[in-house]
Short mmCIF file of C-alpha atoms and ligand atoms in Angstrom, two decimals:
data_model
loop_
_atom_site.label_atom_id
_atom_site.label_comp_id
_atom_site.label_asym_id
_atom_site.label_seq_id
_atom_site.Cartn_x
_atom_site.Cartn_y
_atom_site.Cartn_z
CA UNK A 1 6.19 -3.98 8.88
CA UNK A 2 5.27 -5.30 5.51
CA UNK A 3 6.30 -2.79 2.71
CA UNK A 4 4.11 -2.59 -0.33
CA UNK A 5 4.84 -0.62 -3.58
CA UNK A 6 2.06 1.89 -4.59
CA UNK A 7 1.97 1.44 -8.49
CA UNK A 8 0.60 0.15 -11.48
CA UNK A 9 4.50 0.26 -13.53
CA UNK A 10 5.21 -3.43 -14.12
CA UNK A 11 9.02 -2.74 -14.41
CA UNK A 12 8.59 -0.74 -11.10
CA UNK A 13 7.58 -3.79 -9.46
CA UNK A 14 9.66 -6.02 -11.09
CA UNK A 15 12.22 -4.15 -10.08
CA UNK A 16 11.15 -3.98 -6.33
CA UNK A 17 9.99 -7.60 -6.43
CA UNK A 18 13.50 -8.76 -7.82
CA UNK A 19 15.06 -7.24 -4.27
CA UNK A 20 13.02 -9.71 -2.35
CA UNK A 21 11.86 -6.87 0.28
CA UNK A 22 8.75 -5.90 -1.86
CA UNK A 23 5.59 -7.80 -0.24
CA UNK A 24 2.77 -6.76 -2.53
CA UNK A 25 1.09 -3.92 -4.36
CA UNK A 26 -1.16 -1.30 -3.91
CA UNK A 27 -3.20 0.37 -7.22
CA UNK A 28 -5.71 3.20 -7.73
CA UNK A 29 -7.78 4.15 -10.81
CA UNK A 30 -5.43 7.08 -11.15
CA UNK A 31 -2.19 4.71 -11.54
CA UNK A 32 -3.80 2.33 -12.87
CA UNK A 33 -5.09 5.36 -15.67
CA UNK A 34 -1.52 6.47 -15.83
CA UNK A 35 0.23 3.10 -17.39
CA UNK A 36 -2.20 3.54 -20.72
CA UNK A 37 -2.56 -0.36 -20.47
CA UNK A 38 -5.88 -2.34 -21.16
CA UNK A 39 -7.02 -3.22 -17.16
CA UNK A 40 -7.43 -6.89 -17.25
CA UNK A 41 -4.22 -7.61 -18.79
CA UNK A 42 -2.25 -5.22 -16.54
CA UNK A 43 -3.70 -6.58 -13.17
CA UNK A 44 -2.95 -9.97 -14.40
CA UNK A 45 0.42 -9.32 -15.15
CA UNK A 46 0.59 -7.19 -12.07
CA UNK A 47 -0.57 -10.53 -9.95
CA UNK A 48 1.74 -13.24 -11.69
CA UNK A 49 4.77 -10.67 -10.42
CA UNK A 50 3.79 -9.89 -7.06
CA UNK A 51 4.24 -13.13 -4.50
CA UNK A 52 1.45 -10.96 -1.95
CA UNK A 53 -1.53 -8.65 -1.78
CA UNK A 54 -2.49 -6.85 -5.03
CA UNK A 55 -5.01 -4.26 -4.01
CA UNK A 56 -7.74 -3.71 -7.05
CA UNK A 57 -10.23 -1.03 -6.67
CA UNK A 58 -13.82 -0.66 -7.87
CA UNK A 59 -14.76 2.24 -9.30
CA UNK A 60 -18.47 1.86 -8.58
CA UNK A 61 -20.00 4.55 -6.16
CA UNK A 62 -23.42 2.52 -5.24
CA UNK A 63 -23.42 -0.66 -2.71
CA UNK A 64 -24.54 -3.30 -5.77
CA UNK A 65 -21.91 -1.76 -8.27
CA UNK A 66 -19.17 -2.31 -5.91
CA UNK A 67 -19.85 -5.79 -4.88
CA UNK A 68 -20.30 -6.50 -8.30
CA UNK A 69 -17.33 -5.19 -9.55
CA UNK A 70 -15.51 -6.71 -6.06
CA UNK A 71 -16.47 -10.20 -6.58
CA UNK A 72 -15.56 -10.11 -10.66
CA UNK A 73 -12.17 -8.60 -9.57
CA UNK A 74 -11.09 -10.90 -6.56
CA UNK A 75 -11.60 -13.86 -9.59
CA UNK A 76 -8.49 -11.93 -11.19
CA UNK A 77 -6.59 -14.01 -9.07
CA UNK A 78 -5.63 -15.49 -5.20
CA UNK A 79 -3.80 -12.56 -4.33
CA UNK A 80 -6.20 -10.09 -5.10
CA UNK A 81 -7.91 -7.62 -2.37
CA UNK A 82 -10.75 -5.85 -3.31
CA UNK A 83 -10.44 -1.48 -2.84
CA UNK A 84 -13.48 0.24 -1.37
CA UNK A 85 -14.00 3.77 -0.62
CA UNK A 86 -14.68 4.58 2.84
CA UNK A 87 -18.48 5.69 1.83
CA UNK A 88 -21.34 4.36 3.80
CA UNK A 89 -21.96 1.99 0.63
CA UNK A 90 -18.06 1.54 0.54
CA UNK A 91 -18.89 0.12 4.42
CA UNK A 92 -22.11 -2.16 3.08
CA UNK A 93 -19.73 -3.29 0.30
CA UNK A 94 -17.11 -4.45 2.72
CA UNK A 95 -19.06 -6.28 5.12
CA UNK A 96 -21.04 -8.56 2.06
CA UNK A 97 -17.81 -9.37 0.38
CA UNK A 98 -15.93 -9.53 3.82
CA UNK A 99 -18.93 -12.24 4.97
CA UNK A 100 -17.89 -13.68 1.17
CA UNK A 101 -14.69 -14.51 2.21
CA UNK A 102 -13.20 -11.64 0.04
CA UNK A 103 -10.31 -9.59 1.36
CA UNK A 104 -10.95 -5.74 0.93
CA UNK A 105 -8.62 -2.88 1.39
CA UNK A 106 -11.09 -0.21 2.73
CA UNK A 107 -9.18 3.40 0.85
CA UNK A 108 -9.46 7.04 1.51
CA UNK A 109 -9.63 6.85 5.44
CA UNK A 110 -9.68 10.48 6.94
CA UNK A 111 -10.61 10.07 10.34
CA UNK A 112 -10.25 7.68 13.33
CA UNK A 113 -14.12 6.77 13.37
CA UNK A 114 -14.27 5.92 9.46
CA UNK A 115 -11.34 3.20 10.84
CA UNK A 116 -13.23 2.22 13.92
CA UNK A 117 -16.28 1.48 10.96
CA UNK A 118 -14.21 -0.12 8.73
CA UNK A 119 -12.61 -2.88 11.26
CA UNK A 120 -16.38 -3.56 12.38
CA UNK A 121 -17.51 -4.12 9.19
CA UNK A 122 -14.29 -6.63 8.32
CA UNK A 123 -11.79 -4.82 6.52
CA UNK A 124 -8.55 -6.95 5.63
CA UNK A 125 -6.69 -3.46 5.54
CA UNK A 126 -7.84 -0.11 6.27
CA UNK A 127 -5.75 2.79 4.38
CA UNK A 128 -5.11 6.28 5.87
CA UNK A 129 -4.10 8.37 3.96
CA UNK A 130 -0.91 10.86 5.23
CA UNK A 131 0.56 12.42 2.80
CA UNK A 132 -3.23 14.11 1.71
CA UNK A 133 -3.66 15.28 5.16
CA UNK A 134 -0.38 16.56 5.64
CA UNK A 135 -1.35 18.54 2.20
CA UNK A 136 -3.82 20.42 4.35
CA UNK A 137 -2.29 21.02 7.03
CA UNK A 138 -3.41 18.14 9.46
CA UNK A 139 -0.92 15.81 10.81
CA UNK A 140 -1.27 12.28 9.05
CA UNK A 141 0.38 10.26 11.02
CA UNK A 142 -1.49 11.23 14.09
CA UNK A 143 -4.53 9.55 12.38
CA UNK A 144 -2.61 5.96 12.13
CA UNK A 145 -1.16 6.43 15.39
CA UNK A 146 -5.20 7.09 16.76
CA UNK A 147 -6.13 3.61 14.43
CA UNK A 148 -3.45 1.55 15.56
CA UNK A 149 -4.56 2.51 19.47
CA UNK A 150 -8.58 1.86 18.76
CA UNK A 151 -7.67 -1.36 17.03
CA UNK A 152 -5.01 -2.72 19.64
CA UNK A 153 -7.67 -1.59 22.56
CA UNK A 154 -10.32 -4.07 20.87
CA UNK A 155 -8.46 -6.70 19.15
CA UNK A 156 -9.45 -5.76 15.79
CA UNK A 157 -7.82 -7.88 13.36
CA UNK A 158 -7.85 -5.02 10.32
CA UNK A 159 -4.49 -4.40 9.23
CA UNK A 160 -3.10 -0.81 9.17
CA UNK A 161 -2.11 0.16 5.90
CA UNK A 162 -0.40 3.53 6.18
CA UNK A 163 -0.80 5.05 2.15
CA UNK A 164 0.13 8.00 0.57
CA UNK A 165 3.19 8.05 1.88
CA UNK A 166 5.66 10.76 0.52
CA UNK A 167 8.72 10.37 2.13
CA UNK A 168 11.32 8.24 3.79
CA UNK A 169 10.40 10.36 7.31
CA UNK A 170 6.97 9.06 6.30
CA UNK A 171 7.98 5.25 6.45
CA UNK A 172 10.08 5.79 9.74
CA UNK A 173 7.18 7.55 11.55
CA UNK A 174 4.55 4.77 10.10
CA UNK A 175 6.89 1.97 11.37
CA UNK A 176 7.39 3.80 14.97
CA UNK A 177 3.78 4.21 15.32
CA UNK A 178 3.07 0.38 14.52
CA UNK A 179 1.33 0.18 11.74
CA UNK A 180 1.44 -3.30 10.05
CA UNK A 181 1.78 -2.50 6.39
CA UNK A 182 3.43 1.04 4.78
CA UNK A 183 2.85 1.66 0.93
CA UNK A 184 5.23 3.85 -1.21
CA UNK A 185 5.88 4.97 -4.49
CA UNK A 186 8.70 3.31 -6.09
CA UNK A 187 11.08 6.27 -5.56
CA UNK A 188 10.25 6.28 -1.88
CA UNK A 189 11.29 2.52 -1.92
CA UNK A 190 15.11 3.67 -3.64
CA UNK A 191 15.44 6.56 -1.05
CA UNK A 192 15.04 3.80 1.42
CA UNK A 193 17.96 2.07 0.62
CA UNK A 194 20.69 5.04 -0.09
CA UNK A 195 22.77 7.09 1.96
CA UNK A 196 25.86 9.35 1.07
CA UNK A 197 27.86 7.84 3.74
CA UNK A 198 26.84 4.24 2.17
CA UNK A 199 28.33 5.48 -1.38
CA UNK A 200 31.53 7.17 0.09
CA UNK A 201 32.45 4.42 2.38
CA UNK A 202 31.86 1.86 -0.36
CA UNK A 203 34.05 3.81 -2.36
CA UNK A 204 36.77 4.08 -0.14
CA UNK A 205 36.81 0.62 0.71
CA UNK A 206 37.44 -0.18 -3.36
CA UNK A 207 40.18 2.45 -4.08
CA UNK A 208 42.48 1.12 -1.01
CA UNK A 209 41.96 -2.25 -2.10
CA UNK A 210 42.78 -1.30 -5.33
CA UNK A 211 45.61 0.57 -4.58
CA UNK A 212 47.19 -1.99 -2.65
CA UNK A 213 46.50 -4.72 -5.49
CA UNK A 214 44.49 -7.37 -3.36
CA UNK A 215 43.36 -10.60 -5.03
CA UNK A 216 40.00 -12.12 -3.28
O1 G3P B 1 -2.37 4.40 -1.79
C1 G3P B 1 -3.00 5.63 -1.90
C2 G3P B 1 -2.08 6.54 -2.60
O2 G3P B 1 -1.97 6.11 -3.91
C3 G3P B 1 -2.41 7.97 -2.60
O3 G3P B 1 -1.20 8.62 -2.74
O4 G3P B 1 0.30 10.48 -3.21
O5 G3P B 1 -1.83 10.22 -4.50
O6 G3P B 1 -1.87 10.94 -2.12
P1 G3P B 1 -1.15 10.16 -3.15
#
């Protein structure tokens, strides 16, 4: 499973790049809105750091705005995939750039049949999005485990791009159900890597070495 921070924060991904686990970005207008940056010189930034997928949405509504804004964003640079809402125009938008030869991210995915759209009208990734469902009380990640299925049962090629993801439990449950890529806040991606039993065994390990005065 590819992991992919969910941020705008250039030290964020910096810092997640610099691991060599991190294998691209996703951004909203929210995060993007949250780093008080100009937007062209962010994303480009953003791009140079990452060494895979930067997702870039439009913020266009109607079909023409958000090819238009698509096409003038995937010239931002090679790595660049073009967001789309998962509108009816979001689903015109992706097959024209799509049939461009521009990669889109389809985003806000609620339901297995907006996914079954998306993958027919050529989405590089289709995002579900667990953590809001869970907010009201529907399961999330019974909706990726439903996409994964439909796609697998026809061969689609759309990746499975399991967002709003809250939690490590979130990661482990989009992994088991297959889904190809999970994206995470940046604190997600530390939880990942810690445990208590980590720390005290580390610890333990340096104080008898210490103790009994051990040159490497
Ligand atoms: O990738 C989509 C994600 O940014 C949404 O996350 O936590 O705002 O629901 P959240």
């Amino acid at each position: 499973m590819k992991i992919f921070i969910d941020t705008a924060n250039v030290a964020e991904i910096r810092d997640g790049v610099s691991i060599g686990i991190v294998d691209g970005v996703t951004t909203n207008p929210s995060l993007i809105a949250k780093e008080k940056r100009p937007f062209r010189p962010l994303v480009e930034e953003i791009c140079s750091i990452v060494p895979g997928d930067v997702s870039l949405e439009v913020v266009a509504t109607d079909f023409e705005g958000m090819v238009k804004e698509g096409e003038e964003l995937s010239k931002i640079a090679k790595n660049v995939v073009v967001k789309c809402p998962l509108t009816k125009d979001g689903l015109r938008a992706v097959r024209h750039l799509s049939g461009k030869g521009i990669r889109v991210n389809q985003t806000l995915c609620f339901s297995a049949t907006q996914a079954l759209l998306s993958a027919k009208a050529g989405a590089t990734y289709i995002s579900p999005f667990l953590g809001r469902l869970d907010d009201i009380s529907h399961v999330g990640m019974d909706l990726v485990r439903d996409i994964v299925e439909i796609y697998r049962n026809y061969g689609f090629t759309t990746q499975v791009l399991a967002a709003s993801i809250r939690s490590p439990l979130h990661v482990v449950d989009a992994a088991k159900a297959g889904a190809h890529v999970a994206t995470m806040p940046f604190a997600v991606l530390e939880q990942l890597m810690k445990h208590p039993l980590t720390d005290i065994g580390l610890k333990k390990f340096l104080d008898d070495w210490a103790k009994a005065g051990v040159k490497l």
